[in-house]
PDB file of C-alpha atoms in Angstrom:
ATOM      1  CA  MET A 192      -0.095   0.169  -0.065  1.00 64.00           C
ATOM      2  CA  SER A 193       1.375   3.373  -1.027  1.00 80.00           C
ATOM      3  CA  ALA A 194       2.189   6.052   1.124  1.00 83.00           C
ATOM      4  CA  GLU A 195      -0.441   8.483   0.050  1.00 86.00           C
ATOM      5  CA  THR A 196      -3.252   5.581   0.517  1.00 87.00           C
ATOM      6  CA  VAL A 197      -1.970   5.453   4.368  1.00 82.00           C
ATOM      7  CA  ALA A 198      -2.234   9.044   4.435  1.00 85.00           C
ATOM      8  CA  ARG A 199      -5.641   9.392   2.750  1.00 85.00           C
ATOM      9  CA  TRP A 200      -6.577   6.657   5.909  1.00 82.00           C
ATOM     10  CA  ASN A 201      -5.450   7.995   8.834  1.00 82.00           C
ATOM     11  CA  ALA A 202      -6.918  11.481   7.202  1.00 82.00           C
ATOM     12  CA  ILE A 203     -10.883  10.369   7.824  1.00 80.00           C
ATOM     13  CA  PRO A 204     -12.174  11.063  11.147  1.00 76.00           C
ATOM     14  CA  LEU A 205     -13.224   8.370  13.135  1.00 72.00           C
ATOM     15  CA  ASN A 206     -15.993  10.121  14.752  1.00 72.00           C
ATOM     16  CA  ARG A 207     -18.538  12.038  13.098  1.00 69.00           C
ATOM     17  CA  PRO A 208     -18.626  16.235  13.443  1.00 67.00           C
ATOM     18  CA  GLU A 209     -21.504  17.494  16.146  1.00 72.00           C
ATOM     19  CA  GLN A 210     -24.673  18.543  14.228  1.00 71.00           C
ATOM     20  CA  PRO A 211     -25.792  21.032  15.291  1.00 70.00           C
ATOM     21  CA  PRO A 212     -29.885  20.047  16.716  1.00 69.00           C
ATOM     22  CA  ASP A 213     -32.716  19.064  14.363  1.00 68.00           C
ATOM     23  CA  PRO A 214     -36.378  20.541  14.569  1.00 69.00           C
ATOM     24  CA  PRO A 215     -38.805  19.198  16.331  1.00 68.00           C
ATOM     25  CA  SER A 216     -40.693  16.188  13.991  1.00 67.00           C
ATOM     26  CA  LEU A 217     -44.502  16.206  13.319  1.00 68.00           C
ATOM     27  CA  LYS A 218     -44.171  11.744  13.210  1.00 67.00           C
ATOM     28  CA  ARG A 219     -45.153  10.058  15.891  1.00 67.00           C
ATOM     29  CA  PRO A 220     -42.652   8.652  18.686  1.00 66.00           C
ATOM     30  CA  ARG A 221     -41.572   5.421  17.825  1.00 64.00           C
ATOM     31  CA  GLN A 222     -42.636   2.758  20.627  1.00 62.00           C
ATOM     32  CA  ASP A 223     -40.122   0.393  22.864  1.00 57.00           C
ATOM     33  CA  GLY A 224     -41.230  -2.979  20.680  1.00 55.00           C
ATOM     34  CA  GLN A 225     -39.912  -1.370  17.634  1.00 55.00           C
ATOM     35  CA  ASP A 226     -36.473   0.054  18.743  1.00 53.00           C
ATOM     36  CA  GLU A 227     -35.213  -3.822  18.894  1.00 54.00           C
ATOM     37  CA  ASP A 228     -36.444  -4.850  15.694  1.00 54.00           C
ATOM     38  CA  ASP A 229     -35.087  -2.067  13.996  1.00 55.00           C
ATOM     39  CA  SER A 230     -31.748  -2.137  15.593  1.00 54.00           C
ATOM     40  CA  ASP A 231     -30.325  -2.948  11.771  1.00 54.00           C
ATOM     41  CA  ASP A 232     -31.722   0.312  10.632  1.00 55.00           C
ATOM     42  CA  ASP A 233     -29.573   2.167  12.386  1.00 55.00           C
ATOM     43  CA  VAL A 234     -26.805   2.467   9.737  1.00 53.00           C
ATOM     44  CA  SER A 235     -24.941   5.113   8.458  1.00 57.00           C
ATOM     45  CA  LEU A 236     -25.433   5.951   4.361  1.00 61.00           C
ATOM     46  CA  ILE A 237     -22.368   8.163   4.194  1.00 60.00           C
ATOM     47  CA  SER A 238     -19.153   5.942   3.179  1.00 59.00           C
ATOM     48  CA  ARG A 239     -16.462   6.215   5.039  1.00 63.00           C
ATOM     49  CA  SER A 240     -13.864   5.734   2.108  1.00 65.00           C
ATOM     50  CA  PRO A 241     -14.271   8.725  -0.303  1.00 64.00           C
ATOM     51  CA  SER A 242     -14.378   7.798  -3.923  1.00 66.00           C
ATOM     52  CA  PRO A 243     -11.103   8.930  -6.073  1.00 64.00           C
ATOM     53  CA  PRO A 244     -11.091  11.297  -8.212  1.00 65.00           C
ATOM     54  CA  PRO A 245     -12.224  11.108 -11.369  1.00 63.00           C
ATOM     55  CA  ASP A 246     -10.094  11.570 -14.279  1.00 63.00           C
ATOM     56  CA  ALA A 247      -9.408  14.531 -16.501  1.00 59.00           C
ATOM     57  CA  MET A 248      -9.697  12.995 -19.683  1.00 59.00           C
ATOM     58  CA  ASP A 249     -13.248  13.108 -21.618  1.00 63.00           C
ATOM     59  CA  VAL A 250     -15.211   9.923 -22.837  1.00 64.00           C
ATOM     60  CA  ASP A 251     -16.597  11.452 -25.744  1.00 67.00           C
ATOM     61  CA  LYS A 252     -13.159  12.950 -26.573  1.00 69.00           C
ATOM     62  CA  TYR A 253     -11.484   9.369 -27.244  1.00 68.00           C
ATOM     63  CA  ASP A 254     -10.729  10.744 -31.034  1.00 68.00           C
ATOM     64  CA  GLU A 255      -8.817  13.477 -29.845  1.00 69.00           C
ATOM     65  CA  TYR A 256      -6.247  11.604 -27.285  1.00 66.00           C
ATOM     66  CA  TYR A 257      -5.939   8.416 -29.489  1.00 66.00           C
ATOM     67  CA  LYS A 258      -3.850  10.036 -32.343  1.00 66.00           C
ATOM     68  CA  GLN A 259      -2.449   6.225 -33.783  1.00 67.00           C
ATOM     69  CA  ARG A 260      -5.323   4.314 -34.488  1.00 68.00           C
ATOM     70  CA  PRO A 261      -5.781   2.782 -37.926  1.00 70.00           C
ATOM     71  CA  ALA A 262      -7.548   4.419 -40.391  1.00 75.00           C
ATOM     72  CA  PRO A 263     -11.114   3.043 -41.105  1.00 77.00           C
ATOM     73  CA  GLU A 264     -10.769   0.190 -44.029  1.00 80.00           C
ATOM     74  CA  VAL A 265     -13.893   0.286 -46.595  1.00 84.00           C
ATOM     75  CA  ILE A 266     -15.271  -3.198 -47.874  1.00 82.00           C
ATOM     76  CA  THR A 267     -17.308  -3.801 -50.895  1.00 80.00           C
ATOM     77  CA  VAL A 268     -18.226  -6.616 -52.632  1.00 76.00           C
ATOM     78  CA  GLU A 269     -15.143  -6.013 -54.873  1.00 78.00           C
ATOM     79  CA  THR A 270     -13.416  -6.165 -52.776  1.00 81.00           C
ATOM     80  CA  LYS A 271     -10.587  -9.361 -52.648  1.00 82.00           C
ATOM     81  CA  ILE A 272      -8.825 -10.981 -49.766  1.00 83.00           C
ATOM     82  CA  GLN A 273      -5.696  -9.099 -48.512  1.00 86.00           C
ATOM     83  CA  SER A 274      -2.337 -11.604 -48.172  1.00 87.00           C
ATOM     84  CA  THR A 275      -2.785 -10.187 -43.704  1.00 88.00           C
ATOM     85  CA  ASN A 276      -5.587 -11.752 -43.688  1.00 90.00           C
ATOM     86  CA  VAL A 277      -5.923 -15.756 -42.167  1.00 93.00           C
ATOM     87  CA  GLY A 278      -7.896 -16.976 -44.785  1.00 91.00           C
ATOM     88  CA  PHE A 279      -5.357 -16.088 -47.253  1.00 91.00           C
ATOM     89  CA  SER A 280      -2.746 -17.441 -45.265  1.00 92.00           C
ATOM     90  CA  MET A 281      -4.204 -21.026 -45.435  1.00 92.00           C
ATOM     91  CA  LEU A 282      -5.183 -21.074 -48.707  1.00 89.00           C
ATOM     92  CA  ALA A 283      -1.121 -20.350 -49.665  1.00 90.00           C
ATOM     93  CA  LYS A 284       0.340 -22.878 -47.762  1.00 91.00           C
ATOM     94  CA  MET A 285      -2.162 -25.330 -49.158  1.00 89.00           C
ATOM     95  CA  GLY A 286      -0.977 -24.479 -52.622  1.00 87.00           C
ATOM     96  CA  TRP A 287      -3.856 -21.749 -53.612  1.00 87.00           C
ATOM     97  CA  VAL A 288      -2.091 -18.865 -55.941  1.00 88.00           C
ATOM     98  CA  GLU A 289      -3.281 -15.340 -55.867  1.00 87.00           C
ATOM     99  CA  GLY A 290      -5.644 -15.112 -59.274  1.00 84.00           C
ATOM    100  CA  SER A 291      -6.651 -18.467 -60.030  1.00 87.00           C
ATOM    101  CA  PRO A 292      -9.774 -20.119 -59.271  1.00 87.00           C
ATOM    102  CA  LEU A 293     -10.333 -22.999 -57.033  1.00 82.00           C
ATOM    103  CA  GLY A 294     -11.251 -26.905 -56.968  1.00 78.00           C
ATOM    104  CA  LEU A 295      -9.437 -29.462 -58.791  1.00 79.00           C
ATOM    105  CA  SER A 296     -10.752 -28.550 -62.152  1.00 82.00           C
ATOM    106  CA  GLY A 297      -9.650 -24.876 -61.802  1.00 79.00           C
ATOM    107  CA  ASP A 298     -12.478 -23.768 -63.897  1.00 83.00           C
ATOM    108  CA  GLY A 299     -14.125 -22.179 -60.705  1.00 84.00           C
ATOM    109  CA  ARG A 300     -14.713 -18.091 -61.000  1.00 83.00           C
ATOM    110  CA  VAL A 301     -12.387 -15.493 -59.707  1.00 83.00           C
ATOM    111  CA  ASP A 302     -14.485 -12.584 -59.224  1.00 81.00           C
ATOM    112  CA  PRO A 303     -16.587 -12.446 -55.633  1.00 76.00           C
ATOM    113  CA  VAL A 304     -20.470 -13.532 -56.467  1.00 76.00           C
ATOM    114  CA  PRO A 305     -22.305 -10.252 -55.726  1.00 75.00           C
ATOM    115  CA  PHE A 306     -25.346 -10.064 -53.787  1.00 75.00           C
ATOM    116  CA  TYR A 307     -28.688  -7.857 -53.954  1.00 75.00           C
ATOM    117  CA  VAL A 308     -30.420  -6.518 -51.105  1.00 76.00           C
ATOM    118  CA  LYS A 309     -34.300  -7.176 -51.673  1.00 80.00           C
ATOM    119  CA  ASN A 310     -36.022  -4.213 -50.294  1.00 81.00           C
ATOM    120  CA  ASP A 311     -39.050  -5.223 -52.146  1.00 81.00           C
ATOM    121  CA  LEU A 312     -42.126  -7.504 -50.736  1.00 85.00           C
ATOM    122  CA  THR A 313     -42.160 -10.062 -53.629  1.00 85.00           C
ATOM    123  CA  GLY A 314     -41.007 -13.799 -53.786  1.00 85.00           C
ATOM    124  CA  LEU A 315     -37.167 -15.037 -54.513  1.00 83.00           C
ATOM    125  CA  GLY A 316     -37.394 -14.643 -58.718  1.00 86.00           C
ATOM    126  CA  LYS A 317     -41.120 -12.236 -59.201  1.00 90.00           C
ATOM    127  CA  ALA A 318     -39.125  -9.460 -60.209  1.00 87.00           C
ATOM    128  CA  THR A 319     -36.924 -11.486 -63.102  1.00 89.00           C
ATOM    129  CA  GLN A 320     -39.646 -13.640 -63.931  1.00 93.00           C
ATOM    130  CA  ASP A 321     -42.052 -10.527 -64.370  1.00 92.00           C
ATOM    131  CA  VAL A 322     -39.484  -8.913 -66.707  1.00 92.00           C
ATOM    132  CA  ARG A 323     -39.571 -11.434 -68.859  1.00 93.00           C
ATOM    133  CA  MET A 324     -42.630 -11.687 -69.456  1.00 92.00           C
ATOM    134  CA  ILE A 325     -42.622  -8.154 -69.968  1.00 92.00           C
ATOM    135  CA  GLU A 326     -40.311  -8.839 -72.662  1.00 90.00           C
ATOM    136  CA  SER A 327     -42.119 -11.251 -74.379  1.00 87.00           C
ATOM    137  CA  THR A 328     -44.956  -9.525 -74.327  1.00 85.00           C
ATOM    138  CA  VAL A 329     -43.867  -6.620 -75.616  1.00 85.00           C
ATOM    139  CA  SER A 330     -41.422  -7.983 -78.074  1.00 84.00           C
ATOM    140  CA  THR A 331     -44.411  -8.522 -80.588  1.00 81.00           C
ATOM    141  CA  ARG A 332     -47.382  -6.473 -81.445  1.00 81.00           C
ATOM    142  CA  ARG A 333     -50.309  -7.412 -81.266  1.00 81.00           C
ATOM    143  CA  GLY A 334     -52.082  -7.120 -84.829  1.00 81.00           C
ATOM    144  CA  LEU A 335     -54.925  -5.309 -85.396  1.00 87.00           C
ATOM    145  CA  ASP A 336     -58.319  -6.439 -86.995  1.00 86.00           C
ATOM    146  CA  SER A 337     -58.182  -4.736 -90.124  1.00 87.00           C
ATOM    147  CA  GLU A 338     -54.110  -6.061 -90.851  1.00 87.00           C
ATOM    148  CA  ARG A 339     -55.688  -9.804 -90.092  1.00 86.00           C
ATOM    149  CA  GLN A 340     -58.535  -8.840 -92.807  1.00 87.00           C
ATOM    150  CA  THR A 341     -56.018  -7.687 -95.086  1.00 89.00           C
ATOM    151  CA  LYS A 342     -54.599 -11.276 -94.970  1.00 88.00           C
ATOM    152  CA  GLU A 343     -57.588 -13.558 -94.650  1.00 88.00           C
ATOM    153  CA  THR A 344     -58.689 -15.993 -96.963  1.00 90.00           C
ATOM    154  CA  GLU A 345     -62.410 -16.122 -98.077  1.00 91.00           C
ATOM    155  CA  GLU A 346     -63.606 -18.636 -96.583  1.00 92.00           C
ATOM    156  CA  GLN A 347     -62.845 -17.041 -93.096  1.00 91.00           C
ATOM    157  CA  ARG A 348     -64.166 -13.735 -94.562  1.00 91.00           C
ATOM    158  CA  ARG A 349     -67.361 -15.429 -95.374  1.00 93.00           C
ATOM    159  CA  LEU A 350     -67.170 -17.133 -91.571  1.00 93.00           C
ATOM    160  CA  ARG A 351     -66.541 -14.108 -89.603  1.00 92.00           C
ATOM    161  CA  GLU A 352     -69.252 -12.065 -91.265  1.00 93.00           C
ATOM    162  CA  ASP A 353     -71.692 -15.811 -90.390  1.00 94.00           C
ATOM    163  CA  ALA A 354     -70.342 -15.207 -86.603  1.00 94.00           C
ATOM    164  CA  VAL A 355     -71.342 -11.629 -86.800  1.00 94.00           C
ATOM    165  CA  ALA A 356     -74.845 -11.863 -87.988  1.00 95.00           C
ATOM    166  CA  ARG A 357     -75.835 -14.788 -85.756  1.00 95.00           C
ATOM    167  CA  ARG A 358     -74.153 -12.275 -82.460  1.00 95.00           C
ATOM    168  CA  ALA A 359     -76.192  -9.705 -84.307  1.00 95.00           C
ATOM    169  CA  ALA A 360     -79.702 -11.605 -84.674  1.00 94.00           C
ATOM    170  CA  VAL A 361     -78.882 -12.715 -80.549  1.00 94.00           C
ATOM    171  CA  GLN A 362     -78.788  -9.405 -79.357  1.00 92.00           C
ATOM    172  CA  SER A 363     -81.872  -8.399 -81.489  1.00 92.00           C
ATOM    173  CA  GLU A 364     -83.925 -11.545 -80.164  1.00 92.00           C
ATOM    174  CA  ILE A 365     -82.126 -10.538 -76.331  1.00 90.00           C
ATOM    175  CA  SER A 366     -83.275  -7.137 -76.670  1.00 89.00           C
ATOM    176  CA  THR A 367     -87.014  -8.267 -78.054  1.00 91.00           C
ATOM    177  CA  VAL A 368     -87.439 -10.526 -75.259  1.00 90.00           C
ATOM    178  CA  LEU A 369     -86.317  -8.211 -72.723  1.00 90.00           C
ATOM    179  CA  ARG A 370     -88.283  -5.284 -74.046  1.00 90.00           C
ATOM    180  CA  PRO A 371     -91.590  -5.681 -71.298  1.00 90.00           C
ATOM    181  CA  PHE A 372     -88.981  -4.686 -68.756  1.00 91.00           C
ATOM    182  CA  TYR A 373     -87.898  -1.359 -70.149  1.00 92.00           C
ATOM    183  CA  CYS A 374     -88.763   1.510 -67.492  1.00 92.00           C
ATOM    184  CA  GLU A 375     -89.321   4.282 -70.631  1.00 90.00           C
ATOM    185  CA  VAL A 376     -89.335   6.943 -67.104  1.00 91.00           C
ATOM    186  CA  CYS A 377     -85.479   5.709 -65.817  1.00 92.00           C
ATOM    187  CA  GLU A 378     -84.295   4.400 -69.163  1.00 90.00           C
ATOM    188  CA  LYS A 379     -82.892   1.648 -67.767  1.00 91.00           C
ATOM    189  CA  GLN A 380     -83.244  -2.524 -69.188  1.00 91.00           C
ATOM    190  CA  PHE A 381     -84.180  -5.319 -66.153  1.00 91.00           C
ATOM    191  CA  GLN A 382     -82.996  -8.783 -66.990  1.00 90.00           C
ATOM    192  CA  ASN A 383     -85.952 -10.617 -65.567  1.00 90.00           C
ATOM    193  CA  VAL A 384     -89.491 -10.226 -63.583  1.00 90.00           C
ATOM    194  CA  ALA A 385     -87.544  -9.587 -60.147  1.00 92.00           C
ATOM    195  CA  GLN A 386     -85.386  -6.962 -60.999  1.00 92.00           C
ATOM    196  CA  TYR A 387     -87.995  -5.206 -62.844  1.00 92.00           C
ATOM    197  CA  ASP A 388     -90.850  -4.995 -59.880  1.00 93.00           C
ATOM    198  CA  GLU A 389     -87.782  -4.178 -57.517  1.00 93.00           C
ATOM    199  CA  HIS A 390     -87.607  -1.056 -59.349  1.00 93.00           C
ATOM    200  CA  THR A 391     -91.079  -0.111 -60.266  1.00 92.00           C
ATOM    201  CA  ASN A 392     -91.652  -0.522 -55.936  1.00 94.00           C
ATOM    202  CA  SER A 393     -88.759   1.532 -55.326  1.00 93.00           C
ATOM    203  CA  TYR A 394     -88.405   4.809 -54.353  1.00 94.00           C
ATOM    204  CA  ALA A 395     -86.051   6.660 -56.997  1.00 92.00           C
ATOM    205  CA  HIS A 396     -88.428   5.267 -59.752  1.00 93.00           C
ATOM    206  CA  HIS A 397     -91.429   6.954 -57.714  1.00 94.00           C
ATOM    207  CA  HIS A 398     -89.699  10.300 -57.060  1.00 95.00           C
ATOM    208  CA  LYS A 399     -89.632  10.012 -61.250  1.00 93.00           C
ATOM    209  CA  VAL A 400     -92.762   9.923 -62.162  1.00 94.00           C
ATOM    210  CA  ARG A 401     -94.193  12.476 -59.548  1.00 95.00           C
ATOM    211  CA  PHE A 402     -91.566  14.759 -61.021  1.00 94.00           C
ATOM    212  CA  ARG A 403     -92.310  14.471 -64.520  1.00 93.00           C
ATOM    213  CA  ASP A 404     -96.259  14.551 -63.063  1.00 93.00           C
ATOM    214  CA  MET A 405     -95.094  18.147 -61.582  1.00 93.00           C
ATOM    215  CA  GLN A 406     -93.334  19.135 -65.376  1.00 91.00           C
ATOM    216  CA  ALA A 407     -95.896  18.099 -67.324  1.00 90.00           C
ATOM    217  CA  ALA A 408     -99.061  20.194 -64.954  1.00 88.00           C
ATOM    218  CA  GLN A 409     -95.973  22.869 -65.053  1.00 85.00           C
ATOM    219  CA  ARG A 410     -96.249  22.840 -68.720  1.00 84.00           C
ATOM    220  CA  ALA A 411    -100.112  23.017 -68.747  1.00 82.00           C
ATOM    221  CA  SER A 412    -100.358  26.135 -66.636  1.00 79.00           C
ATOM    222  CA  ARG A 413     -98.356  28.028 -68.264  1.00 77.00           C
ATOM    223  CA  ASN A 414    -100.117  27.382 -71.843  1.00 76.00           C
ATOM    224  CA  THR A 415    -103.178  28.310 -70.397  1.00 79.00           C
ATOM    225  CA  GLU A 416    -104.618  32.247 -71.757  1.00 81.00           C
ATOM    226  CA  GLU A 417    -104.451  33.863 -68.136  1.00 82.00           C
ATOM    227  CA  GLU A 418    -100.916  32.571 -68.389  1.00 81.00           C
ATOM    228  CA  ILE A 419    -100.382  33.820 -71.684  1.00 83.00           C
ATOM    229  CA  ASN A 420    -101.912  37.240 -71.023  1.00 86.00           C
ATOM    230  CA  LYS A 421     -99.559  38.150 -68.041  1.00 86.00           C
ATOM    231  CA  ARG A 422     -96.171  36.934 -69.724  1.00 85.00           C
ATOM    232  CA  LYS A 423     -97.192  39.678 -72.266  1.00 88.00           C
ATOM    233  CA  GLU A 424     -98.075  42.171 -69.764  1.00 91.00           C
ATOM    234  CA  LYS A 425     -94.852  41.333 -68.112  1.00 91.00           C
ATOM    235  CA  GLU A 426     -92.867  41.648 -71.653  1.00 92.00           C
ATOM    236  CA  ARG A 427     -94.950  45.030 -72.257  1.00 90.00           C
ATOM    237  CA  LYS A 428     -93.619  46.734 -68.735  1.00 92.00           C
ATOM    238  CA  ARG A 429     -90.217  45.565 -69.400  1.00 92.00           C
ATOM    239  CA  GLU A 430     -90.358  47.112 -72.752  1.00 91.00           C
ATOM    240  CA  GLU A 431     -91.520  50.094 -71.585  1.00 90.00           C
ATOM    241  CA  LYS A 432     -89.123  50.372 -68.449  1.00 90.00           C
ATOM    242  CA  GLU A 433     -86.338  49.994 -70.970  1.00 90.00           C
ATOM    243  CA  LEU A 434     -87.623  52.792 -73.128  1.00 89.00           C
ATOM    244  CA  ARG A 435     -88.227  54.417 -70.250  1.00 88.00           C
ATOM    245  CA  LYS A 436     -84.074  54.297 -69.556  1.00 89.00           C
ATOM    246  CA  ILE A 437     -83.044  55.023 -72.704  1.00 89.00           C
ATOM    247  CA  ALA A 438     -85.170  57.954 -72.980  1.00 88.00           C
ATOM    248  CA  LYS A 439     -83.684  59.390 -69.806  1.00 86.00           C
ATOM    249  CA  ALA A 440     -79.858  58.706 -70.717  1.00 86.00           C
ATOM    250  CA  ALA A 441     -81.169  61.062 -74.025  1.00 85.00           C
ATOM    251  CA  GLY A 442     -82.785  63.659 -72.405  1.00 82.00           C
ATOM    252  CA  VAL A 443     -85.989  62.772 -73.864  1.00 80.00           C
ATOM    253  CA  LYS A 444     -88.833  62.998 -70.907  1.00 76.00           C
ATOM    254  CA  MET A 445     -92.328  60.945 -71.127  1.00 72.00           C
ATOM    255  CA  VAL A 446     -95.378  61.232 -69.655  1.00 71.00           C
ATOM    256  CA  LYS A 447     -96.586  57.874 -68.287  1.00 68.00           C
ATOM    257  CA  PRO A 448     -99.535  56.929 -69.947  1.00 64.00           C
ATOM    258  CA  PRO A 449    -103.195  57.527 -67.787  1.00 61.00           C
ATOM    259  CA  VAL A 450    -104.299  54.476 -66.951  1.00 57.00           C
ATOM    260  CA  ALA A 451    -107.717  53.811 -67.569  1.00 53.00           C
ATOM    261  CA  VAL A 452    -110.180  52.548 -65.117  1.00 53.00           C
ATOM    262  CA  VAL A 453    -113.674  51.246 -66.253  1.00 50.00           C
ATOM    263  CA  ALA A 454    -115.981  51.072 -63.482  1.00 54.00           C
ATOM    264  CA  PRO A 455    -119.196  48.872 -63.945  1.00 52.00           C
ATOM    265  CA  SER A 456    -121.973  50.083 -66.029  1.00 53.00           C
ATOM    266  CA  PRO A 457    -125.516  48.540 -64.464  1.00 52.00           C
ATOM    267  CA  THR A 458    -127.741  46.918 -67.458  1.00 50.00           C
ATOM    268  CA  VAL A 459    -130.750  48.646 -68.264  1.00 46.00           C
ATOM    269  CA  SER A 460    -133.908  47.072 -69.416  1.00 45.00           C
ATOM    270  CA  ALA A 461    -135.993  47.984 -72.892  1.00 43.00           C
ATOM    271  CA  ALA A 462    -139.332  49.522 -71.469  1.00 44.00           C
ATOM    272  CA  GLY A 463    -141.939  47.123 -72.347  1.00 44.00           C
ATOM    273  CA  THR A 464    -140.762  44.256 -71.714  1.00 48.00           C
ATOM    274  CA  GLY A 465    -141.238  43.943 -68.128  1.00 47.00           C
ATOM    275  CA  GLU A 466    -138.051  41.638 -67.305  1.00 48.00           C
ATOM    276  CA  PRO A 467    -135.463  41.934 -64.691  1.00 48.00           C
ATOM    277  CA  GLN A 468    -131.385  42.043 -66.177  1.00 51.00           C
ATOM    278  CA  THR A 469    -129.490  40.746 -64.322  1.00 50.00           C
ATOM    279  CA  THR A 470    -125.873  42.459 -63.973  1.00 51.00           C
ATOM    280  CA  GLY A 471    -122.567  40.460 -62.330  1.00 47.00           C
ATOM    281  CA  PHE A 472    -119.893  41.781 -60.470  1.00 47.00           C
ATOM    282  CA  LYS A 473    -116.560  39.956 -60.237  1.00 48.00           C
ATOM    283  CA  LYS A 474    -113.585  40.239 -58.270  1.00 50.00           C
ATOM    284  CA  SER A 475    -110.364  37.549 -58.387  1.00 48.00           C
ATOM    285  CA  GLY A 476    -110.671  35.075 -55.809  1.00 50.00           C
ATOM    286  CA  TRP A 477    -114.432  36.070 -54.502  1.00 54.00           C
ATOM    287  CA  ALA A 478    -117.367  34.418 -55.655  1.00 51.00           C
ATOM    288  CA  THR A 479    -119.591  36.056 -57.767  1.00 53.00           C
ATOM    289  CA  VAL A 480    -122.338  38.521 -56.547  1.00 50.00           C
ATOM    290  CA  SER A 481    -125.995  38.942 -58.658  1.00 50.00           C
ATOM    291  CA  THR A 482    -127.945  41.369 -57.968  1.00 48.00           C
ATOM    292  CA  VAL A 483    -131.329  41.577 -59.860  1.00 46.00           C
ATOM    293  CA  VAL A 484    -132.500  45.290 -61.041  1.00 45.00           C
ATOM    294  CA  ALA A 485    -136.255  46.049 -61.628  1.00 44.00           C
ATOM    295  CA  SER A 486    -137.249  47.854 -64.297  1.00 48.00           C
ATOM    296  CA  ALA A 487    -138.770  51.495 -63.633  1.00 47.00           C
ATOM    297  CA  PRO A 488    -138.488  54.178 -66.129  1.00 50.00           C
ATOM    298  CA  ALA A 489    -137.738  57.030 -62.975  1.00 52.00           C
ATOM    299  CA  ALA A 490    -135.729  54.753 -60.635  1.00 51.00           C
ATOM    300  CA  PRO A 491    -131.702  54.810 -61.287  1.00 52.00           C
ATOM    301  CA  ALA A 492    -130.063  51.241 -61.024  1.00 54.00           C
ATOM    302  CA  GLU A 493    -129.168  49.909 -58.471  1.00 58.00           C
ATOM    303  CA  PRO A 494    -125.330  49.435 -58.171  1.00 53.00           C
ATOM    304  CA  PRO A 495    -123.691  45.710 -57.304  1.00 54.00           C
ATOM    305  CA  LYS A 496    -122.706  45.281 -53.991  1.00 55.00           C
ATOM    306  CA  ARG A 497    -118.690  45.408 -53.013  1.00 55.00           C
ATOM    307  CA  SER A 498    -119.068  42.163 -50.860  1.00 51.00           C
ATOM    308  CA  GLY A 499    -117.785  38.817 -52.274  1.00 51.00           C
ATOM    309  CA  TRP A 500    -119.917  36.647 -49.900  1.00 54.00           C
ATOM    310  CA  ALA A 501    -122.652  35.023 -51.208  1.00 53.00           C
ATOM    311  CA  THR A 502    -126.443  35.733 -50.081  1.00 46.00           C
TER     312      THR A 502
END
């Protein structure tokens, strides 16, 4: 043991230094029976032998302290075994010469066997198979129908035309048979009765039927005489408004035409007939009111009532 270690051990005090009294604790005092059981707990956690000082060398700066390390060697697939290799020495002792193939026949390969990292998820050899199939497919172009027709014989042409005619006849017969299962409203063709019944009972079919009926009703309402008159009046007002704008821009003042209000005139019966005349006054949205005017030479005709309710 060195003198420095002995001096360090002698410098360690054998008695603990006196510490100031602790403040009163809020813990419950321990009972007498527990002192004997927990006597092993009164062990000091302070080590009497201090740890040695850390080394001045930092682990992260290892490369700076180690100057004579060998340069890293990059090894690839094409790198050959060097003469310092143990395997190279063993082969040389067995009679192998550098650059010559292995084996008794001497026809083995000299270069290292290459390998490729497979990153895809396909099986082994799948990529090669795909490349081979693509090359075989692309190498020969698919012939066009026009090219085949120019090279076919008379018999082949007749057979082709007969096949086309048979297919057309079959398609025509199928369309004729399935014609009852065609929905003209939805413009859909169905193959059997079940599909047709399911479609006619569906919400989409009834929705289109109602929509078609609504459009027909709107077209019928637009073609009535009242709607035609309304459209003409609206067009007349629009043209009048445009003319007023043009005249205002030109500085010409136009006077609004007076709107003539025609009052309903009662019908006076001819003298000597003695038959009462009926005059009617119609108000939009209300029932027709009819009044009977007695024929009298001196009394004026009674004006029509304004009430719209039938009496």
